[in-house]
Amino acid sequence: MALKHFRTVTPMLKASFQSKTFGLCQRTSLMANSYSVSTVDENATSQAVVSERRGRMVIVAINRPEVRNAVNQETAGRLLEELQAFDSDPELNVAVLHGRGGNFCAGYDLKTLANQKAPLKLEQDVTKGPGPMGPSRLQLSKPLIAAVSGFAVAGGLELALLADLRVVEESAVMGVFCRRFGVPLIDGGTVRLPRLIGLSRALDLILTGRPIGAQEALAYGLANRVVPDGQALQAAVELAEQIGSFPQQCLRADRSSAVYSCYDAPSFTQAMQYEFEHGVPIIQSEAIAGATKFTSGEGRGGKFS
């Protein structure tokens, strides 16, 4: 599934992010691409979002540890820019999203909201602009993995839900903490969470705002992996490397079909038709070559190496 609704957004970013609608005014920080060849610039500590490119993977980090990586408007814009750049780059196969300093993301920066003198202006049409947290309205065409440490709550939980997979540290805490302050979920939380863990469990979290730990999140299906504290990023990177090593046309076709059947397919029959039509071309482009490798002895016994 291509980056739905956002094919025409990238050329307009420079203008859009200076508009009153998005409330962003720092042109240079929004338009700069922070990818490096192999390492993050250690002098970039003042940047709200930093990225590191490793081969066909990009690691995107929210870099506001002093506020538990709470997202303000600048950060939202940078996150959107980085994930759009990832999705449109043919050299990149998978992305990892994490937060620096021990927390994934504590949601939208409520101090910024409390001190907002003018009414917060947001794009009302979800097909035309970013969400308050930035990339939350995207439908990426390639896998995104969230490495969750510390708090992933409120809007931070919604960012984690944007990912295909969530690698969660043992002491991490997730939850709809914004329930206590009258801040609604408008970055996909009420859409993605029920699809992911079922309506009953989603309503438990949405209505109570209670914290949920790593093991309960794993039992719910909210977490895909639970790892010791301090190891989420490394585990997510290793998982990304594995996913990125597979034949990508097949992987993306299967991923797209799964997402379509969950969100967009009006019937079982149309979901099956979508799967077939998008899978058949892959037989010629990748499956025949893969079958040849298998017959020569590669991958026997379920080996992935």
PDB file of C-alpha atoms in Angstrom:
ATOM      1  CA  MET A   1       0.000   0.000   0.000  1.00  0.00           C
ATOM      2  CA  ALA A   2       1.527   3.260  -1.110  1.00  0.00           C
ATOM      3  CA  LEU A   3       1.774   6.192   1.252  1.00  0.00           C
ATOM      4  CA  LYS A   4      -1.964   6.747   1.077  1.00  0.00           C
ATOM      5  CA  HIS A   5      -3.258  10.300   0.661  1.00  0.00           C
ATOM      6  CA  PHE A   6       0.259  11.736   0.834  1.00  0.00           C
ATOM      7  CA  ARG A   7       1.543  11.412  -2.734  1.00  0.00           C
ATOM      8  CA  THR A   8       1.216  15.160  -3.224  1.00  0.00           C
ATOM      9  CA  VAL A   9       2.255  16.324   0.231  1.00  0.00           C
ATOM     10  CA  THR A  10       6.042  16.127  -0.012  1.00  0.00           C
ATOM     11  CA  PRO A  11       6.433  18.817  -2.700  1.00  0.00           C
ATOM     12  CA  MET A  12       4.333  21.134  -0.531  1.00  0.00           C
ATOM     13  CA  LEU A  13       6.078  20.531   2.788  1.00  0.00           C
ATOM     14  CA  LYS A  14       8.181  23.662   2.593  1.00  0.00           C
ATOM     15  CA  ALA A  15       5.118  25.826   2.206  1.00  0.00           C
ATOM     16  CA  SER A  16       2.697  23.821   4.318  1.00  0.00           C
ATOM     17  CA  PHE A  17       4.773  23.663   7.460  1.00  0.00           C
ATOM     18  CA  GLN A  18       5.023  27.441   7.550  1.00  0.00           C
ATOM     19  CA  SER A  19       1.268  27.840   7.255  1.00  0.00           C
ATOM     20  CA  LYS A  20      -1.072  28.802  10.069  1.00  0.00           C
ATOM     21  CA  THR A  21      -2.863  25.488   9.636  1.00  0.00           C
ATOM     22  CA  PHE A  22       0.112  23.463  10.845  1.00  0.00           C
ATOM     23  CA  GLY A  23       1.442  26.180  13.142  1.00  0.00           C
ATOM     24  CA  LEU A  24       5.085  25.501  12.300  1.00  0.00           C
ATOM     25  CA  CYS A  25       7.551  28.213  11.472  1.00  0.00           C
ATOM     26  CA  GLN A  26      11.060  26.798  11.645  1.00  0.00           C
ATOM     27  CA  ARG A  27      11.770  26.216   7.969  1.00  0.00           C
ATOM     28  CA  THR A  28      15.361  25.132   8.216  1.00  0.00           C
ATOM     29  CA  SER A  29      14.817  22.501  10.884  1.00  0.00           C
ATOM     30  CA  LEU A  30      11.858  21.029   9.004  1.00  0.00           C
ATOM     31  CA  MET A  31      13.478  20.825   5.607  1.00  0.00           C
ATOM     32  CA  ALA A  32      16.894  19.553   6.636  1.00  0.00           C
ATOM     33  CA  ASN A  33      17.471  15.827   6.073  1.00  0.00           C
ATOM     34  CA  SER A  34      19.277  14.478   9.096  1.00  0.00           C
ATOM     35  CA  TYR A  35      20.260  11.105   7.626  1.00  0.00           C
ATOM     36  CA  SER A  36      23.940  10.280   8.006  1.00  0.00           C
ATOM     37  CA  VAL A  37      25.952   7.577   6.318  1.00  0.00           C
ATOM     38  CA  SER A  38      26.405   5.444   9.415  1.00  0.00           C
ATOM     39  CA  THR A  39      26.094   7.417  12.633  1.00  0.00           C
ATOM     40  CA  VAL A  40      24.029  10.150  14.191  1.00  0.00           C
ATOM     41  CA  ASP A  41      25.729  13.519  14.518  1.00  0.00           C
ATOM     42  CA  GLU A  42      26.564  13.711  18.213  1.00  0.00           C
ATOM     43  CA  ASN A  43      26.399  17.502  17.998  1.00  0.00           C
ATOM     44  CA  ALA A  44      22.745  17.326  16.981  1.00  0.00           C
ATOM     45  CA  THR A  45      21.459  17.211  20.532  1.00  0.00           C
ATOM     46  CA  SER A  46      19.366  20.322  19.963  1.00  0.00           C
ATOM     47  CA  GLN A  47      17.396  18.694  17.138  1.00  0.00           C
ATOM     48  CA  ALA A  48      13.969  17.414  18.106  1.00  0.00           C
ATOM     49  CA  VAL A  49      14.304  14.395  15.819  1.00  0.00           C
ATOM     50  CA  VAL A  50      17.503  12.759  14.602  1.00  0.00           C
ATOM     51  CA  SER A  51      18.067   9.898  12.175  1.00  0.00           C
ATOM     52  CA  GLU A  52      20.726   7.320  11.522  1.00  0.00           C
ATOM     53  CA  ARG A  53      20.947   5.398   8.290  1.00  0.00           C
ATOM     54  CA  ARG A  54      22.406   1.887   8.342  1.00  0.00           C
ATOM     55  CA  GLY A  55      22.436   0.304   4.921  1.00  0.00           C
ATOM     56  CA  ARG A  56      18.808  -0.244   3.951  1.00  0.00           C
ATOM     57  CA  MET A  57      17.486   0.680   7.396  1.00  0.00           C
ATOM     58  CA  VAL A  58      16.878   4.058   8.997  1.00  0.00           C
ATOM     59  CA  ILE A  59      16.637   4.633  12.750  1.00  0.00           C
ATOM     60  CA  VAL A  60      14.515   7.643  13.729  1.00  0.00           C
ATOM     61  CA  ALA A  61      14.814   9.003  17.271  1.00  0.00           C
ATOM     62  CA  ILE A  62      12.648  11.493  19.142  1.00  0.00           C
ATOM     63  CA  ASN A  63      15.227  13.651  20.886  1.00  0.00           C
ATOM     64  CA  ARG A  64      13.516  15.573  23.696  1.00  0.00           C
ATOM     65  CA  PRO A  65      14.541  13.525  26.741  1.00  0.00           C
ATOM     66  CA  GLU A  66      14.092  16.469  29.096  1.00  0.00           C
ATOM     67  CA  VAL A  67      10.302  16.176  28.588  1.00  0.00           C
ATOM     68  CA  ARG A  68      10.200  12.378  28.204  1.00  0.00           C
ATOM     69  CA  ASN A  69      10.133  12.919  24.432  1.00  0.00           C
ATOM     70  CA  ALA A  70       6.781  14.686  24.484  1.00  0.00           C
ATOM     71  CA  VAL A  71       5.967  15.971  21.009  1.00  0.00           C
ATOM     72  CA  ASN A  72       5.487  19.646  20.191  1.00  0.00           C
ATOM     73  CA  GLN A  73       4.632  21.061  16.779  1.00  0.00           C
ATOM     74  CA  GLU A  74       8.232  21.185  15.588  1.00  0.00           C
ATOM     75  CA  THR A  75       8.804  17.580  16.613  1.00  0.00           C
ATOM     76  CA  ALA A  76       5.587  16.481  14.920  1.00  0.00           C
ATOM     77  CA  GLY A  77       6.706  18.105  11.682  1.00  0.00           C
ATOM     78  CA  ARG A  78      10.135  16.514  11.815  1.00  0.00           C
ATOM     79  CA  LEU A  79       8.692  13.055  12.516  1.00  0.00           C
ATOM     80  CA  LEU A  80       6.379  13.388   9.535  1.00  0.00           C
ATOM     81  CA  GLU A  81       9.226  14.499   7.300  1.00  0.00           C
ATOM     82  CA  GLU A  82      11.506  11.643   8.351  1.00  0.00           C
ATOM     83  CA  LEU A  83       8.909   8.901   7.857  1.00  0.00           C
ATOM     84  CA  GLN A  84       7.813  10.319   4.510  1.00  0.00           C
ATOM     85  CA  ALA A  85      11.444  10.431   3.416  1.00  0.00           C
ATOM     86  CA  PHE A  86      11.844   6.803   4.483  1.00  0.00           C
ATOM     87  CA  ASP A  87       8.742   5.673   2.632  1.00  0.00           C
ATOM     88  CA  SER A  88       9.719   7.389  -0.605  1.00  0.00           C
ATOM     89  CA  ASP A  89      13.375   6.279  -0.581  1.00  0.00           C
ATOM     90  CA  PRO A  90      13.817   3.163  -2.779  1.00  0.00           C
ATOM     91  CA  GLU A  91      17.097   2.370  -1.019  1.00  0.00           C
ATOM     92  CA  LEU A  92      15.404   1.874   2.367  1.00  0.00           C
ATOM     93  CA  ASN A  93      13.468  -1.248   3.355  1.00  0.00           C
ATOM     94  CA  VAL A  94      12.581  -0.782   7.018  1.00  0.00           C
ATOM     95  CA  ALA A  95      12.564   1.910   9.721  1.00  0.00           C
ATOM     96  CA  VAL A  96      12.937   1.821  13.506  1.00  0.00           C
ATOM     97  CA  LEU A  97      11.355   4.508  15.696  1.00  0.00           C
ATOM     98  CA  HIS A  98      12.485   5.080  19.290  1.00  0.00           C
ATOM     99  CA  GLY A  99      12.962   7.764  21.915  1.00  0.00           C
ATOM    100  CA  ARG A 100      16.268   8.897  23.344  1.00  0.00           C
ATOM    101  CA  GLY A 101      16.967   9.082  27.057  1.00  0.00           C
ATOM    102  CA  GLY A 102      14.920   6.166  28.371  1.00  0.00           C
ATOM    103  CA  ASN A 103      11.396   6.986  27.190  1.00  0.00           C
ATOM    104  CA  PHE A 104       9.645   6.319  23.903  1.00  0.00           C
ATOM    105  CA  CYS A 105       7.195   9.241  24.016  1.00  0.00           C
ATOM    106  CA  ALA A 106       4.987  10.749  26.731  1.00  0.00           C
ATOM    107  CA  GLY A 107       2.465  12.090  24.209  1.00  0.00           C
ATOM    108  CA  TYR A 108       1.787  15.622  23.084  1.00  0.00           C
ATOM    109  CA  ASP A 109       3.585  18.331  25.060  1.00  0.00           C
ATOM    110  CA  LEU A 110       0.798  19.535  27.366  1.00  0.00           C
ATOM    111  CA  LYS A 111       2.918  22.449  28.594  1.00  0.00           C
ATOM    112  CA  THR A 112       2.938  23.756  25.055  1.00  0.00           C
ATOM    113  CA  LEU A 113      -0.797  23.230  24.805  1.00  0.00           C
ATOM    114  CA  ALA A 114      -1.452  24.929  28.160  1.00  0.00           C
ATOM    115  CA  ASN A 115       0.592  27.972  27.125  1.00  0.00           C
ATOM    116  CA  GLN A 116      -1.006  28.194  23.684  1.00  0.00           C
ATOM    117  CA  LYS A 117      -2.338  31.755  23.419  1.00  0.00           C
ATOM    118  CA  ALA A 118      -4.213  31.284  20.165  1.00  0.00           C
ATOM    119  CA  PRO A 119      -6.512  28.321  19.450  1.00  0.00           C
ATOM    120  CA  LEU A 120      -4.564  25.327  18.126  1.00  0.00           C
ATOM    121  CA  LYS A 121      -5.238  25.097  14.397  1.00  0.00           C
ATOM    122  CA  LEU A 122      -5.177  21.602  12.949  1.00  0.00           C
ATOM    123  CA  GLU A 123      -5.914  20.230   9.492  1.00  0.00           C
ATOM    124  CA  GLN A 124      -9.494  18.971   9.673  1.00  0.00           C
ATOM    125  CA  ASP A 125      -9.341  16.722   6.605  1.00  0.00           C
ATOM    126  CA  VAL A 126      -7.262  13.658   7.518  1.00  0.00           C
ATOM    127  CA  THR A 127      -6.453  13.083   3.833  1.00  0.00           C
ATOM    128  CA  LYS A 128      -4.768  16.457   3.427  1.00  0.00           C
ATOM    129  CA  GLY A 129      -2.323  16.989   6.265  1.00  0.00           C
ATOM    130  CA  PRO A 130      -0.513  15.625   9.279  1.00  0.00           C
ATOM    131  CA  GLY A 131      -2.023  14.711  12.617  1.00  0.00           C
ATOM    132  CA  PRO A 132      -1.122  16.578  15.815  1.00  0.00           C
ATOM    133  CA  MET A 133       1.610  13.992  16.526  1.00  0.00           C
ATOM    134  CA  GLY A 134       2.906  14.310  12.956  1.00  0.00           C
ATOM    135  CA  PRO A 135       2.952  11.043  10.982  1.00  0.00           C
ATOM    136  CA  SER A 136      -0.045   9.429  12.702  1.00  0.00           C
ATOM    137  CA  ARG A 137      -2.290   9.665   9.617  1.00  0.00           C
ATOM    138  CA  LEU A 138       0.174   7.934   7.316  1.00  0.00           C
ATOM    139  CA  GLN A 139      -0.242   4.482   5.853  1.00  0.00           C
ATOM    140  CA  LEU A 140       3.341   3.503   5.139  1.00  0.00           C
ATOM    141  CA  SER A 141       4.188   1.107   2.331  1.00  0.00           C
ATOM    142  CA  LYS A 142       7.154  -0.409   4.199  1.00  0.00           C
ATOM    143  CA  PRO A 143       7.597  -1.851   7.703  1.00  0.00           C
ATOM    144  CA  LEU A 144       8.111   0.359  10.745  1.00  0.00           C
ATOM    145  CA  ILE A 145       9.245  -1.072  14.099  1.00  0.00           C
ATOM    146  CA  ALA A 146       8.837   0.779  17.402  1.00  0.00           C
ATOM    147  CA  ALA A 147      11.466   0.231  20.112  1.00  0.00           C
ATOM    148  CA  VAL A 148       9.559   1.076  23.292  1.00  0.00           C
ATOM    149  CA  SER A 149      11.247   1.986  26.549  1.00  0.00           C
ATOM    150  CA  GLY A 150       9.918   3.910  29.562  1.00  0.00           C
ATOM    151  CA  PHE A 151       6.659   5.685  28.824  1.00  0.00           C
ATOM    152  CA  ALA A 152       4.689   5.227  25.603  1.00  0.00           C
ATOM    153  CA  VAL A 153       1.475   6.911  26.655  1.00  0.00           C
ATOM    154  CA  ALA A 154      -1.296   9.096  25.238  1.00  0.00           C
ATOM    155  CA  GLY A 155      -0.072  10.352  21.857  1.00  0.00           C
ATOM    156  CA  GLY A 156       3.091   8.331  22.397  1.00  0.00           C
ATOM    157  CA  LEU A 157       0.982   5.178  22.448  1.00  0.00           C
ATOM    158  CA  GLU A 158      -0.620   6.339  19.206  1.00  0.00           C
ATOM    159  CA  LEU A 159       2.820   6.707  17.616  1.00  0.00           C
ATOM    160  CA  ALA A 160       3.691   3.183  18.762  1.00  0.00           C
ATOM    161  CA  LEU A 161       0.458   1.947  17.166  1.00  0.00           C
ATOM    162  CA  LEU A 162       1.607   3.416  13.842  1.00  0.00           C
ATOM    163  CA  ALA A 163       4.370   0.786  13.783  1.00  0.00           C
ATOM    164  CA  ASP A 164       3.910  -2.722  12.398  1.00  0.00           C
ATOM    165  CA  LEU A 165       5.741  -4.266  15.355  1.00  0.00           C
ATOM    166  CA  ARG A 166       6.532  -3.101  18.882  1.00  0.00           C
ATOM    167  CA  VAL A 167       9.597  -4.308  20.797  1.00  0.00           C
ATOM    168  CA  VAL A 168       8.924  -3.403  24.436  1.00  0.00           C
ATOM    169  CA  GLU A 169      11.273  -3.290  27.419  1.00  0.00           C
ATOM    170  CA  GLU A 170      10.264  -5.069  30.630  1.00  0.00           C
ATOM    171  CA  SER A 171       9.729  -1.874  32.637  1.00  0.00           C
ATOM    172  CA  ALA A 172       7.937   0.046  29.867  1.00  0.00           C
ATOM    173  CA  VAL A 173       4.533   1.551  30.581  1.00  0.00           C
ATOM    174  CA  MET A 174       1.829   2.082  27.970  1.00  0.00           C
ATOM    175  CA  GLY A 175      -1.599   3.616  28.347  1.00  0.00           C
ATOM    176  CA  VAL A 176      -4.131   6.298  27.464  1.00  0.00           C
ATOM    177  CA  PHE A 177      -2.900   8.657  30.185  1.00  0.00           C
ATOM    178  CA  CYS A 178      -4.501  11.646  28.453  1.00  0.00           C
ATOM    179  CA  ARG A 179      -7.851  10.317  29.701  1.00  0.00           C
ATOM    180  CA  ARG A 180      -7.237  12.130  33.010  1.00  0.00           C
ATOM    181  CA  PHE A 181      -6.809  15.531  31.367  1.00  0.00           C
ATOM    182  CA  GLY A 182      -9.591  15.648  28.811  1.00  0.00           C
ATOM    183  CA  VAL A 183      -7.260  15.239  25.836  1.00  0.00           C
ATOM    184  CA  PRO A 184      -8.884  13.046  23.153  1.00  0.00           C
ATOM    185  CA  LEU A 185      -7.212  10.417  21.005  1.00  0.00           C
ATOM    186  CA  ILE A 186      -7.123  12.110  17.594  1.00  0.00           C
ATOM    187  CA  ASP A 187      -3.998  10.443  16.195  1.00  0.00           C
ATOM    188  CA  GLY A 188      -5.485   7.062  15.376  1.00  0.00           C
ATOM    189  CA  GLY A 189      -5.678   5.575  18.858  1.00  0.00           C
ATOM    190  CA  THR A 190      -9.378   4.741  18.687  1.00  0.00           C
ATOM    191  CA  VAL A 191      -8.904   3.329  15.177  1.00  0.00           C
ATOM    192  CA  ARG A 192      -5.735   1.252  15.429  1.00  0.00           C
ATOM    193  CA  LEU A 193      -5.983  -0.005  19.013  1.00  0.00           C
ATOM    194  CA  PRO A 194      -9.310  -1.898  18.613  1.00  0.00           C
ATOM    195  CA  ARG A 195      -8.062  -3.440  15.347  1.00  0.00           C
ATOM    196  CA  LEU A 196      -4.886  -4.524  17.071  1.00  0.00           C
ATOM    197  CA  ILE A 197      -6.118  -5.957  20.374  1.00  0.00           C
ATOM    198  CA  GLY A 198      -9.907  -6.173  19.989  1.00  0.00           C
ATOM    199  CA  LEU A 199     -12.655  -3.780  21.031  1.00  0.00           C
ATOM    200  CA  SER A 200     -13.136  -5.088  24.578  1.00  0.00           C
ATOM    201  CA  ARG A 201      -9.502  -4.755  25.574  1.00  0.00           C
ATOM    202  CA  ALA A 202      -9.145  -1.454  23.721  1.00  0.00           C
ATOM    203  CA  LEU A 203     -12.115   0.022  25.593  1.00  0.00           C
ATOM    204  CA  ASP A 204     -10.606  -1.150  28.880  1.00  0.00           C
ATOM    205  CA  LEU A 205      -7.546   0.982  28.159  1.00  0.00           C
ATOM    206  CA  ILE A 206      -9.396   3.872  26.520  1.00  0.00           C
ATOM    207  CA  LEU A 207     -12.062   4.289  29.209  1.00  0.00           C
ATOM    208  CA  THR A 208      -9.899   3.775  32.293  1.00  0.00           C
ATOM    209  CA  GLY A 209      -6.649   5.368  31.151  1.00  0.00           C
ATOM    210  CA  ARG A 210      -4.864   2.786  33.281  1.00  0.00           C
ATOM    211  CA  PRO A 211      -1.212   1.857  32.795  1.00  0.00           C
ATOM    212  CA  ILE A 212      -0.382  -1.419  31.119  1.00  0.00           C
ATOM    213  CA  GLY A 213       2.952  -3.165  31.629  1.00  0.00           C
ATOM    214  CA  ALA A 214       5.046  -5.092  29.131  1.00  0.00           C
ATOM    215  CA  GLN A 215       3.797  -8.584  29.990  1.00  0.00           C
ATOM    216  CA  GLU A 216       0.127  -7.598  29.830  1.00  0.00           C
ATOM    217  CA  ALA A 217       0.825  -5.757  26.585  1.00  0.00           C
ATOM    218  CA  LEU A 218       2.395  -8.945  25.226  1.00  0.00           C
ATOM    219  CA  ALA A 219      -0.620 -11.010  26.273  1.00  0.00           C
ATOM    220  CA  TYR A 220      -2.910  -8.475  24.587  1.00  0.00           C
ATOM    221  CA  GLY A 221      -0.906  -8.431  21.348  1.00  0.00           C
ATOM    222  CA  LEU A 222       0.025  -4.809  21.882  1.00  0.00           C
ATOM    223  CA  ALA A 223       3.683  -5.809  22.315  1.00  0.00           C
ATOM    224  CA  ASN A 224       5.255  -8.237  19.843  1.00  0.00           C
ATOM    225  CA  ARG A 225       8.468  -8.822  21.781  1.00  0.00           C
ATOM    226  CA  VAL A 226       9.449  -8.143  25.403  1.00  0.00           C
ATOM    227  CA  VAL A 227      13.148  -7.636  26.100  1.00  0.00           C
ATOM    228  CA  PRO A 228      15.252  -6.659  29.138  1.00  0.00           C
ATOM    229  CA  ASP A 229      15.555  -2.968  29.954  1.00  0.00           C
ATOM    230  CA  GLY A 230      18.020  -1.149  27.751  1.00  0.00           C
ATOM    231  CA  GLN A 231      17.756  -3.662  24.894  1.00  0.00           C
ATOM    232  CA  ALA A 232      14.689  -2.567  22.933  1.00  0.00           C
ATOM    233  CA  LEU A 233      16.573  -0.566  20.333  1.00  0.00           C
ATOM    234  CA  GLN A 234      19.140  -3.275  19.647  1.00  0.00           C
ATOM    235  CA  ALA A 235      16.448  -5.953  19.447  1.00  0.00           C
ATOM    236  CA  ALA A 236      14.383  -3.762  17.099  1.00  0.00           C
ATOM    237  CA  VAL A 237      17.414  -3.144  14.888  1.00  0.00           C
ATOM    238  CA  GLU A 238      18.143  -6.884  14.690  1.00  0.00           C
ATOM    239  CA  LEU A 239      14.507  -7.541  13.811  1.00  0.00           C
ATOM    240  CA  ALA A 240      14.627  -4.819  11.163  1.00  0.00           C
ATOM    241  CA  GLU A 241      17.773  -6.331   9.658  1.00  0.00           C
ATOM    242  CA  GLN A 242      16.047  -9.702   9.397  1.00  0.00           C
ATOM    243  CA  ILE A 243      12.921  -8.224   7.785  1.00  0.00           C
ATOM    244  CA  GLY A 244      15.017  -6.096   5.449  1.00  0.00           C
ATOM    245  CA  SER A 245      16.941  -9.142   4.201  1.00  0.00           C
ATOM    246  CA  PHE A 246      13.865 -10.878   2.741  1.00  0.00           C
ATOM    247  CA  PRO A 247      12.660 -10.441  -0.886  1.00  0.00           C
ATOM    248  CA  GLN A 248      10.944  -7.099  -0.566  1.00  0.00           C
ATOM    249  CA  GLN A 249       8.307  -7.169  -3.300  1.00  0.00           C
ATOM    250  CA  CYS A 250       6.749 -10.284  -1.795  1.00  0.00           C
ATOM    251  CA  LEU A 251       7.009  -8.947   1.753  1.00  0.00           C
ATOM    252  CA  ARG A 252       5.350  -5.640   0.857  1.00  0.00           C
ATOM    253  CA  ALA A 253       2.597  -7.297  -1.181  1.00  0.00           C
ATOM    254  CA  ASP A 254       1.708  -9.578   1.739  1.00  0.00           C
ATOM    255  CA  ARG A 255       1.895  -6.695   4.194  1.00  0.00           C
ATOM    256  CA  SER A 256      -0.309  -4.517   1.999  1.00  0.00           C
ATOM    257  CA  SER A 257      -2.887  -7.278   1.649  1.00  0.00           C
ATOM    258  CA  ALA A 258      -3.027  -7.835   5.415  1.00  0.00           C
ATOM    259  CA  VAL A 259      -3.554  -4.125   6.070  1.00  0.00           C
ATOM    260  CA  TYR A 260      -6.177  -3.861   3.337  1.00  0.00           C
ATOM    261  CA  SER A 261      -8.139  -6.827   4.687  1.00  0.00           C
ATOM    262  CA  CYS A 262      -8.098  -5.296   8.184  1.00  0.00           C
ATOM    263  CA  TYR A 263      -9.004  -1.697   7.371  1.00  0.00           C
ATOM    264  CA  ASP A 264     -10.346  -1.233   3.861  1.00  0.00           C
ATOM    265  CA  ALA A 265     -11.827  -4.436   2.430  1.00  0.00           C
ATOM    266  CA  PRO A 266     -15.655  -4.277   2.335  1.00  0.00           C
ATOM    267  CA  SER A 267     -15.979  -8.067   2.113  1.00  0.00           C
ATOM    268  CA  PHE A 268     -14.069 -11.333   2.446  1.00  0.00           C
ATOM    269  CA  THR A 269     -14.327 -11.861  -1.309  1.00  0.00           C
ATOM    270  CA  GLN A 270     -12.766  -8.498  -2.127  1.00  0.00           C
ATOM    271  CA  ALA A 271      -9.998  -9.072   0.398  1.00  0.00           C
ATOM    272  CA  MET A 272      -9.228 -12.416  -1.262  1.00  0.00           C
ATOM    273  CA  GLN A 273      -9.290 -10.768  -4.684  1.00  0.00           C
ATOM    274  CA  TYR A 274      -6.886  -8.057  -3.537  1.00  0.00           C
ATOM    275  CA  GLU A 275      -4.502 -10.668  -2.138  1.00  0.00           C
ATOM    276  CA  PHE A 276      -4.545 -12.669  -5.370  1.00  0.00           C
ATOM    277  CA  GLU A 277      -4.154  -9.732  -7.745  1.00  0.00           C
ATOM    278  CA  HIS A 278      -1.253  -8.224  -5.803  1.00  0.00           C
ATOM    279  CA  GLY A 279       0.435 -11.557  -5.162  1.00  0.00           C
ATOM    280  CA  VAL A 280       0.407 -13.107  -8.629  1.00  0.00           C
ATOM    281  CA  PRO A 281       2.899 -10.639 -10.215  1.00  0.00           C
ATOM    282  CA  ILE A 282       5.392 -11.539  -7.466  1.00  0.00           C
ATOM    283  CA  ILE A 283       5.545 -15.155  -8.693  1.00  0.00           C
ATOM    284  CA  GLN A 284       7.408 -14.053 -11.797  1.00  0.00           C
ATOM    285  CA  SER A 285       9.505 -11.312 -10.181  1.00  0.00           C
ATOM    286  CA  GLU A 286      10.630 -13.099  -7.010  1.00  0.00           C
ATOM    287  CA  ALA A 287       9.031 -16.487  -6.356  1.00  0.00           C
ATOM    288  CA  ILE A 288      10.591 -18.362  -9.265  1.00  0.00           C
ATOM    289  CA  ALA A 289      14.062 -17.242  -8.243  1.00  0.00           C
ATOM    290  CA  GLY A 290      13.276 -18.198  -4.649  1.00  0.00           C
ATOM    291  CA  ALA A 291      12.035 -21.629  -5.676  1.00  0.00           C
ATOM    292  CA  THR A 292      15.250 -22.176  -7.619  1.00  0.00           C
ATOM    293  CA  LYS A 293      17.291 -21.370  -4.499  1.00  0.00           C
ATOM    294  CA  PHE A 294      15.200 -23.800  -2.465  1.00  0.00           C
ATOM    295  CA  THR A 295      15.638 -26.652  -4.923  1.00  0.00           C
ATOM    296  CA  SER A 296      19.394 -26.118  -4.797  1.00  0.00           C
ATOM    297  CA  GLY A 297      19.305 -26.729  -1.041  1.00  0.00           C
ATOM    298  CA  GLU A 298      19.034 -23.221   0.404  1.00  0.00           C
ATOM    299  CA  GLY A 299      16.644 -22.767   3.329  1.00  0.00           C
ATOM    300  CA  ARG A 300      15.991 -26.450   3.898  1.00  0.00           C
ATOM    301  CA  GLY A 301      14.647 -27.413   7.309  1.00  0.00           C
ATOM    302  CA  GLY A 302      13.293 -23.934   7.924  1.00  0.00           C
ATOM    303  CA  LYS A 303      16.723 -22.307   8.048  1.00  0.00           C
ATOM    304  CA  PHE A 304      16.674 -18.545   7.527  1.00  0.00           C
ATOM    305  CA  SER A 305      20.407 -18.023   7.066  1.00  0.00           C
TER     306      SER A 305
END
